[in-house]
XYZ file of N, CA and C in Angstrom:
525
model
N 110.710 56.481 72.576
C 109.557 55.549 73.431
C 109.989 56.428 74.954
N 110.905 56.724 75.185
C 110.705 57.271 76.972
C 110.129 58.410 76.848
N 110.441 59.241 75.560
C 109.582 60.407 76.123
C 107.965 60.614 75.629
N 107.729 59.283 75.234
C 106.273 59.135 75.325
C 105.574 58.855 76.756
N 106.724 57.926 77.281
C 106.529 57.352 78.688
C 106.078 58.430 79.342
N 107.338 59.599 79.777
C 107.969 60.756 80.519
C 106.584 61.549 80.466
N 106.124 61.660 78.893
C 104.879 62.804 78.995
C 103.459 62.024 79.873
N 103.494 60.526 79.623
C 102.380 60.119 80.438
C 102.571 60.264 81.750
N 103.863 60.045 82.698
C 104.041 60.102 83.875
C 103.585 61.885 84.195
N 103.980 62.453 83.027
C 103.466 64.027 83.343
C 102.287 64.189 83.678
N 101.517 63.411 82.565
C 100.078 63.605 83.058
C 99.215 63.494 84.103
N 99.893 62.557 85.173
C 99.767 61.850 86.559
C 100.175 62.257 87.562
N 101.262 63.447 86.655
C 101.572 64.446 87.944
C 103.152 64.786 87.189
N 103.072 65.631 88.095
C 104.748 66.925 87.298
C 105.572 65.959 88.378
N 106.496 66.152 87.802
C 107.725 65.474 88.615
C 109.308 65.912 87.807
N 109.925 65.155 89.005
C 111.763 65.474 88.643
C 112.312 66.480 89.410
N 113.150 66.232 89.414
C 114.109 67.871 90.060
C 115.576 67.360 89.342
N 116.717 66.732 90.517
C 117.116 66.469 90.231
C 118.579 66.788 91.181
N 118.760 66.279 91.750
C 120.046 66.854 93.138
C 121.228 65.446 93.544
N 122.010 65.732 92.901
C 123.519 65.061 94.017
C 124.771 65.915 93.346
N 125.654 65.461 93.476
C 127.017 66.055 93.618
C 128.237 64.751 93.171
N 129.305 65.415 91.899
C 130.118 64.588 91.554
C 130.800 65.781 90.536
N 132.051 64.940 90.042
C 132.750 66.174 89.033
C 133.287 64.809 88.163
N 133.896 63.869 88.222
C 134.631 63.834 87.351
C 134.020 62.952 85.870
N 134.106 62.793 84.776
C 133.120 61.732 84.295
C 133.154 60.567 84.400
N 131.978 59.557 83.724
C 131.617 58.605 84.436
C 132.907 57.494 84.357
N 133.208 56.474 84.571
C 134.185 55.505 84.225
C 133.547 54.786 82.730
N 134.433 53.599 82.138
C 133.770 52.888 81.383
C 132.680 51.698 82.115
N 132.062 51.322 81.556
C 131.160 50.429 81.550
C 131.577 49.377 82.034
N 132.901 48.691 82.353
C 133.092 47.611 83.622
C 133.041 47.887 85.276
N 133.281 49.426 84.537
C 133.872 49.794 86.522
C 132.214 50.187 86.755
N 131.021 50.535 86.252
C 130.020 51.144 86.434
C 129.453 50.143 86.546
N 128.803 49.319 87.894
C 128.539 47.797 87.946
C 127.661 47.738 89.520
N 127.708 49.956 89.956
C 126.443 49.262 91.069
C 125.167 50.511 90.947
N 124.090 49.626 90.647
C 123.089 50.627 90.299
C 122.617 51.785 91.883
N 122.187 52.660 91.699
C 121.841 53.657 92.207
C 120.471 54.042 91.720
N 119.520 54.827 92.891
C 118.711 55.194 92.602
C 118.073 56.547 93.085
N 117.886 57.658 91.932
C 117.796 58.636 92.319
C 116.009 59.240 92.772
N 115.876 59.689 94.017
C 115.220 59.743 94.469
C 114.394 61.325 94.204
N 113.511 61.783 93.405
C 112.906 62.841 93.220
C 111.470 63.095 94.391
N 111.418 64.058 95.616
C 110.335 64.102 96.020
C 109.999 65.412 96.574
N 108.586 66.139 96.505
C 108.337 66.872 96.989
C 107.088 67.447 96.286
N 107.048 68.830 96.620
C 105.660 69.572 96.137
C 105.847 69.943 94.780
N 104.953 70.076 93.471
C 105.244 70.695 92.207
C 103.928 72.216 92.365
N 105.008 72.856 92.368
C 104.427 74.766 93.103
C 103.659 74.866 91.365
N 104.491 74.789 90.165
C 103.579 75.112 88.938
C 104.436 73.890 87.806
N 102.970 73.436 87.479
C 102.660 72.417 86.617
C 102.951 72.421 85.059
N 102.722 73.886 84.880
C 102.834 73.718 83.388
C 104.546 73.781 83.181
N 105.057 74.262 84.259
C 107.270 74.841 83.739
C 107.161 73.016 84.496
N 106.844 72.412 85.228
C 107.044 71.286 85.532
C 107.111 70.388 84.213
N 105.809 70.506 83.493
C 106.023 69.445 82.415
C 106.672 69.663 81.646
N 106.584 71.366 81.079
C 108.146 71.917 80.077
C 109.831 71.495 80.697
N 109.949 70.924 81.965
C 111.314 70.186 82.534
C 111.599 69.145 81.946
N 110.230 68.025 82.395
C 110.186 67.163 82.135
C 110.607 66.633 80.633
N 109.518 66.923 79.456
C 109.701 67.498 78.092
C 111.258 67.683 77.879
N 111.640 68.638 78.029
C 113.377 68.833 78.072
C 114.240 67.862 77.978
N 114.019 67.120 79.454
C 115.023 66.020 79.931
C 114.595 65.367 78.743
N 113.294 64.438 78.714
C 113.501 63.660 77.375
C 113.643 64.328 75.882
N 113.745 65.035 76.008
C 114.135 65.296 74.466
C 116.060 65.480 74.375
N 116.496 65.497 75.457
C 118.020 66.062 75.781
C 118.481 64.257 75.641
N 117.835 63.712 75.609
C 118.140 62.468 75.532
C 119.531 61.333 76.864
N 119.672 62.761 78.095
C 120.555 62.185 78.946
C 119.900 61.106 79.390
N 119.091 60.936 79.674
C 118.515 59.526 80.187
C 119.036 58.349 80.052
N 119.138 58.468 78.478
C 119.288 57.315 77.189
C 120.805 57.053 77.334
N 121.181 58.451 77.328
C 123.054 58.060 77.037
C 123.370 57.494 78.521
N 122.656 57.896 79.430
C 123.477 57.289 80.882
C 122.796 55.848 82.217
N 121.793 55.408 80.566
C 121.071 54.452 81.386
C 120.653 54.683 82.287
N 119.692 56.055 82.063
C 118.979 56.369 83.580
C 117.033 55.754 83.308
N 116.779 55.464 83.551
C 115.085 54.936 83.986
C 114.231 55.305 84.479
N 112.913 55.477 84.312
C 112.038 55.498 85.184
C 111.791 53.898 85.796
N 111.506 54.106 87.592
C 111.047 52.928 88.745
C 109.507 52.942 88.373
N 109.449 54.447 88.859
C 108.176 54.625 89.499
C 107.438 55.924 88.768
N 106.348 55.888 89.007
C 105.206 56.864 88.630
C 105.200 58.196 89.660
N 104.937 58.752 89.629
C 104.956 60.108 90.231
C 103.778 60.281 91.225
N 102.932 59.565 91.510
C 101.714 59.594 92.542
C 101.398 58.245 92.606
N 100.930 58.021 94.091
C 100.734 56.742 94.877
C 99.518 56.373 93.759
N 99.708 54.882 94.160
C 98.354 54.284 93.460
C 97.467 54.142 94.352
N 98.095 53.579 95.978
C 96.994 53.918 96.931
C 98.027 54.443 98.501
N 96.909 54.890 98.886
C 98.221 55.480 100.266
C 97.533 54.273 101.740
N 98.568 53.534 102.029
C 97.713 52.686 103.164
C 98.038 53.488 104.688
N 99.179 54.359 104.882
C 98.995 55.455 106.084
C 99.422 56.341 105.794
N 98.673 57.887 106.575
C 99.632 59.442 106.626
C 98.543 59.624 105.292
N 98.296 60.829 104.621
C 98.172 61.824 103.897
C 99.152 62.338 103.162
N 99.006 62.037 101.483
C 99.743 62.456 100.769
C 98.679 64.086 99.848
N 99.414 64.587 99.798
C 99.161 65.984 99.277
C 98.963 65.744 98.059
N 97.882 66.561 97.089
C 97.720 66.395 95.797
C 98.462 67.030 94.983
N 99.161 67.968 95.319
C 100.389 68.297 94.388
C 102.087 67.675 94.972
N 101.885 66.550 96.138
C 103.109 65.955 96.215
C 103.474 64.736 95.047
N 104.676 64.652 94.800
C 105.280 63.592 93.836
C 106.327 62.856 94.153
N 107.075 61.858 94.052
C 107.452 60.934 94.656
C 108.296 59.868 93.540
N 109.268 60.001 92.334
C 109.539 59.728 91.229
C 111.142 59.404 91.238
N 111.603 57.855 91.207
C 112.548 56.990 91.138
C 113.498 56.996 90.039
N 114.438 56.967 89.901
C 115.302 56.506 88.294
C 116.641 56.085 88.659
N 116.806 54.655 87.564
C 117.609 53.930 88.212
C 118.706 54.265 87.208
N 120.000 54.603 87.840
C 121.530 54.592 86.551
C 121.841 53.893 86.854
N 122.970 53.074 85.986
C 123.764 52.280 86.492
C 124.748 51.970 87.980
N 125.093 53.175 87.576
C 126.318 53.880 88.974
C 126.105 55.331 89.058
N 126.375 55.565 90.229
C 126.283 57.118 90.934
C 127.473 57.825 90.135
N 128.579 57.413 89.607
C 129.294 58.488 88.560
C 127.688 58.202 87.375
N 127.122 57.804 86.708
C 126.080 58.108 85.906
C 125.372 59.126 86.266
N 124.855 59.100 87.560
C 123.671 60.143 87.813
C 124.496 61.416 88.408
N 125.375 61.196 88.585
C 126.253 62.582 88.877
C 126.473 63.300 86.888
N 126.912 62.064 86.317
C 127.220 63.000 84.958
C 125.630 63.912 84.464
N 124.486 62.910 84.880
C 123.635 63.372 84.231
C 123.108 64.678 84.841
N 123.165 65.247 86.764
C 123.506 66.066 87.542
C 123.854 67.376 86.802
N 125.294 67.136 86.952
C 126.365 67.884 86.406
C 126.563 67.902 84.833
N 125.847 67.571 83.822
C 125.738 67.873 82.108
C 125.659 69.348 81.760
N 126.513 69.904 81.171
C 126.321 70.950 80.412
C 124.821 71.647 80.191
N 124.201 70.520 79.459
C 123.031 69.885 79.433
C 121.894 70.657 80.199
N 122.105 69.591 80.987
C 121.207 69.653 82.332
C 121.138 71.010 83.144
N 122.281 71.317 83.447
C 122.597 72.788 84.144
C 122.353 73.658 83.586
N 122.559 74.177 82.444
C 122.672 74.836 81.820
C 121.173 75.312 80.903
N 120.509 74.475 80.529
C 119.312 74.277 79.655
C 118.571 74.028 80.140
N 118.313 72.916 80.951
C 117.461 72.003 81.837
C 116.831 72.296 83.024
N 117.758 72.606 84.219
C 117.524 73.241 85.367
C 116.744 74.394 85.143
N 117.362 75.293 84.659
C 116.704 77.089 84.423
C 115.399 77.114 84.363
N 114.660 76.127 83.506
C 113.426 75.992 83.283
C 112.457 75.742 84.424
N 113.126 75.382 85.745
C 112.545 74.891 86.980
C 112.438 75.747 88.094
N 113.507 76.560 87.773
C 113.906 77.727 88.836
C 113.921 79.228 88.619
N 113.623 79.939 89.335
C 113.215 81.490 88.931
C 112.259 81.909 88.403
N 111.071 81.921 89.334
C 111.069 80.867 90.484
C 110.310 79.700 90.618
N 111.139 79.218 91.658
C 110.539 77.533 91.436
C 109.950 77.102 91.547
N 109.832 76.348 90.478
C 108.445 75.485 90.590
C 108.212 74.133 90.709
N 108.783 74.163 91.783
C 108.734 73.013 92.949
C 109.944 72.812 93.963
N 109.088 72.246 94.834
C 109.820 72.225 96.366
C 110.069 70.674 96.382
N 111.545 69.989 95.643
C 111.714 69.158 95.849
C 113.010 68.915 96.304
N 113.773 67.838 96.954
C 114.728 66.835 97.329
C 115.233 65.651 96.572
N 116.421 65.892 96.071
C 116.742 64.827 95.222
C 118.005 64.209 95.946
N 117.468 62.839 96.280
C 118.516 61.971 97.060
C 118.921 60.641 96.099
N 119.685 59.879 96.033
C 120.552 59.264 95.368
C 120.703 57.619 96.871
N 120.761 56.709 96.315
C 120.188 55.846 97.161
C 120.988 54.305 96.669
N 121.809 53.655 97.400
C 122.655 52.282 96.701
C 121.520 51.361 96.547
N 121.580 50.576 95.763
C 120.633 49.575 95.477
C 121.407 48.368 96.398
N 120.265 47.854 96.854
C 120.118 46.731 98.028
C 120.875 45.882 97.520
N 121.397 44.756 98.283
C 121.738 43.787 97.761
C 120.554 42.370 97.905
N 120.903 41.422 96.571
C 119.183 40.237 96.458
C 119.614 39.727 97.734
N 118.351 39.730 98.743
C 118.400 38.561 99.820
C 119.003 37.053 99.065
N 119.519 36.189 100.049
C 119.761 35.069 99.376
C 118.555 34.337 98.855
N 117.249 33.956 99.723
C 116.384 33.768 99.402
C 115.964 33.789 98.622
N 116.101 34.896 97.537
C 115.225 35.743 96.828
C 116.627 35.514 95.409
N 117.365 34.640 95.221
C 118.588 34.164 94.108
C 117.808 33.689 93.266
N 117.674 33.626 91.936
C 116.748 32.906 90.927
C 115.414 32.684 91.130
N 114.898 33.836 91.960
C 113.394 33.877 92.093
C 113.397 35.003 91.189
N 113.697 36.169 91.453
C 113.556 37.531 90.868
C 114.748 38.051 89.498
N 114.230 38.757 88.401
C 115.498 38.842 87.453
C 116.621 39.480 88.056
N 117.600 40.073 87.990
C 119.047 40.233 88.306
C 118.678 41.943 87.682
N 118.459 42.428 87.060
C 118.170 43.556 86.494
C 119.564 43.833 86.458
N 120.623 43.611 85.738
C 121.611 44.029 85.042
C 121.244 44.939 84.470
N 122.473 46.001 83.944
C 122.187 46.831 83.004
C 123.430 46.134 81.986
N 123.083 45.771 80.743
C 123.919 45.084 80.063
C 124.287 45.287 78.780
N 124.304 46.977 78.504
C 124.867 48.144 77.268
C 125.715 48.389 78.131
N 126.240 49.713 77.054
C 127.453 50.872 78.120
C 127.209 51.877 78.144
N 126.615 52.223 79.202
C 126.442 53.535 79.232
C 127.184 54.834 80.253
N 128.409 54.592 79.273
C 129.783 54.889 80.172
C 129.950 56.676 80.074
N 128.369 57.062 79.353
C 128.387 58.640 79.354
C 129.300 59.669 79.093
N 130.893 58.944 78.310
C 131.932 59.899 78.198
C 132.136 60.816 76.909
N 130.633 60.858 76.784
C 129.971 62.157 75.641
C 129.520 63.008 76.330
N 129.191 63.345 77.410
C 128.362 63.892 77.803
C 129.263 65.151 78.089
N 129.050 66.297 78.051
C 130.142 67.221 78.541
C 129.398 67.860 79.724
N 130.529 67.927 80.582
C 130.115 68.327 81.923
C 130.087 69.749 82.506
N 129.921 70.345 83.364
C 130.132 71.724 83.631
C 131.408 72.219 84.450
N 131.900 73.185 84.050
C 133.503 73.038 84.842
C 133.435 73.005 85.925
N 132.161 73.412 87.203
C 132.238 73.469 88.514
C 131.237 72.531 88.872
N 131.343 71.124 88.797
C 129.668 70.116 89.237
C 129.207 70.708 90.590
N 128.350 70.403 90.926
C 127.840 70.820 92.424
C 128.148 69.979 93.309
N 129.222 69.825 94.470
C 129.450 69.569 95.436
C 129.037 70.103 96.694
N 129.433 69.078 97.352
C 129.577 69.389 99.256
C 127.805 70.470 99.658
N 128.101 71.152 100.168
C 126.214 71.375 100.969
C 125.936 72.083 99.958
N 126.274 72.237 98.922
C 125.095 72.947 97.876
C 124.358 71.550 97.503
N 124.990 70.640 96.430
C 124.585 69.547 96.862
C 123.661 68.989 97.284
N 123.376 69.353 98.631
C 122.509 69.242 99.871
C 121.656 69.860 99.989
N 121.739 71.381 98.999
C 120.477 72.164 99.324
C 120.749 73.444 100.666
N 122.007 72.709 101.208
C 122.130 73.820 102.734
C 122.715 74.566 102.353
N 122.650 75.691 102.772
C 123.768 77.489 102.796
C 124.341 77.199 103.419
N 125.647 77.991 103.136
C 126.500 78.391 104.249
C 126.290 79.358 104.760
């Protein structure tokens, strides 16, 4: 089902990259309780390769294993201010915690099999950032769902690369 949803998203515009840092495998679900948002934004240069990239992410089932899911579709419904280029995308993926976002980004499957699909030459010019979820304002308590993760997405079985991306490489800085 997620694969089908992802393909529908891709039909509206190509998506996804993925950047953040980390090293350790994620902790047990009992300590993975601070949701984060991976925001992917930028220009798509090769739509066909980005569709293949998105399909590879869906087929890997990494999001299902780590509790990741799409919060937004990549193209705006409306633009209230400014201009949005036709090749610009902005996609948000929610994870149960930073450790799971890192486990996705540093998984062997992603780094060695999926990421190369959109590299050399780049299929997109993206930035990928991680944001903490804002606390719910007091006046909203009881008025909106709590969006809790109720399943264990420890991700301990996700094989990680030997040298996870950290420091300037994670931000795209060069030395």
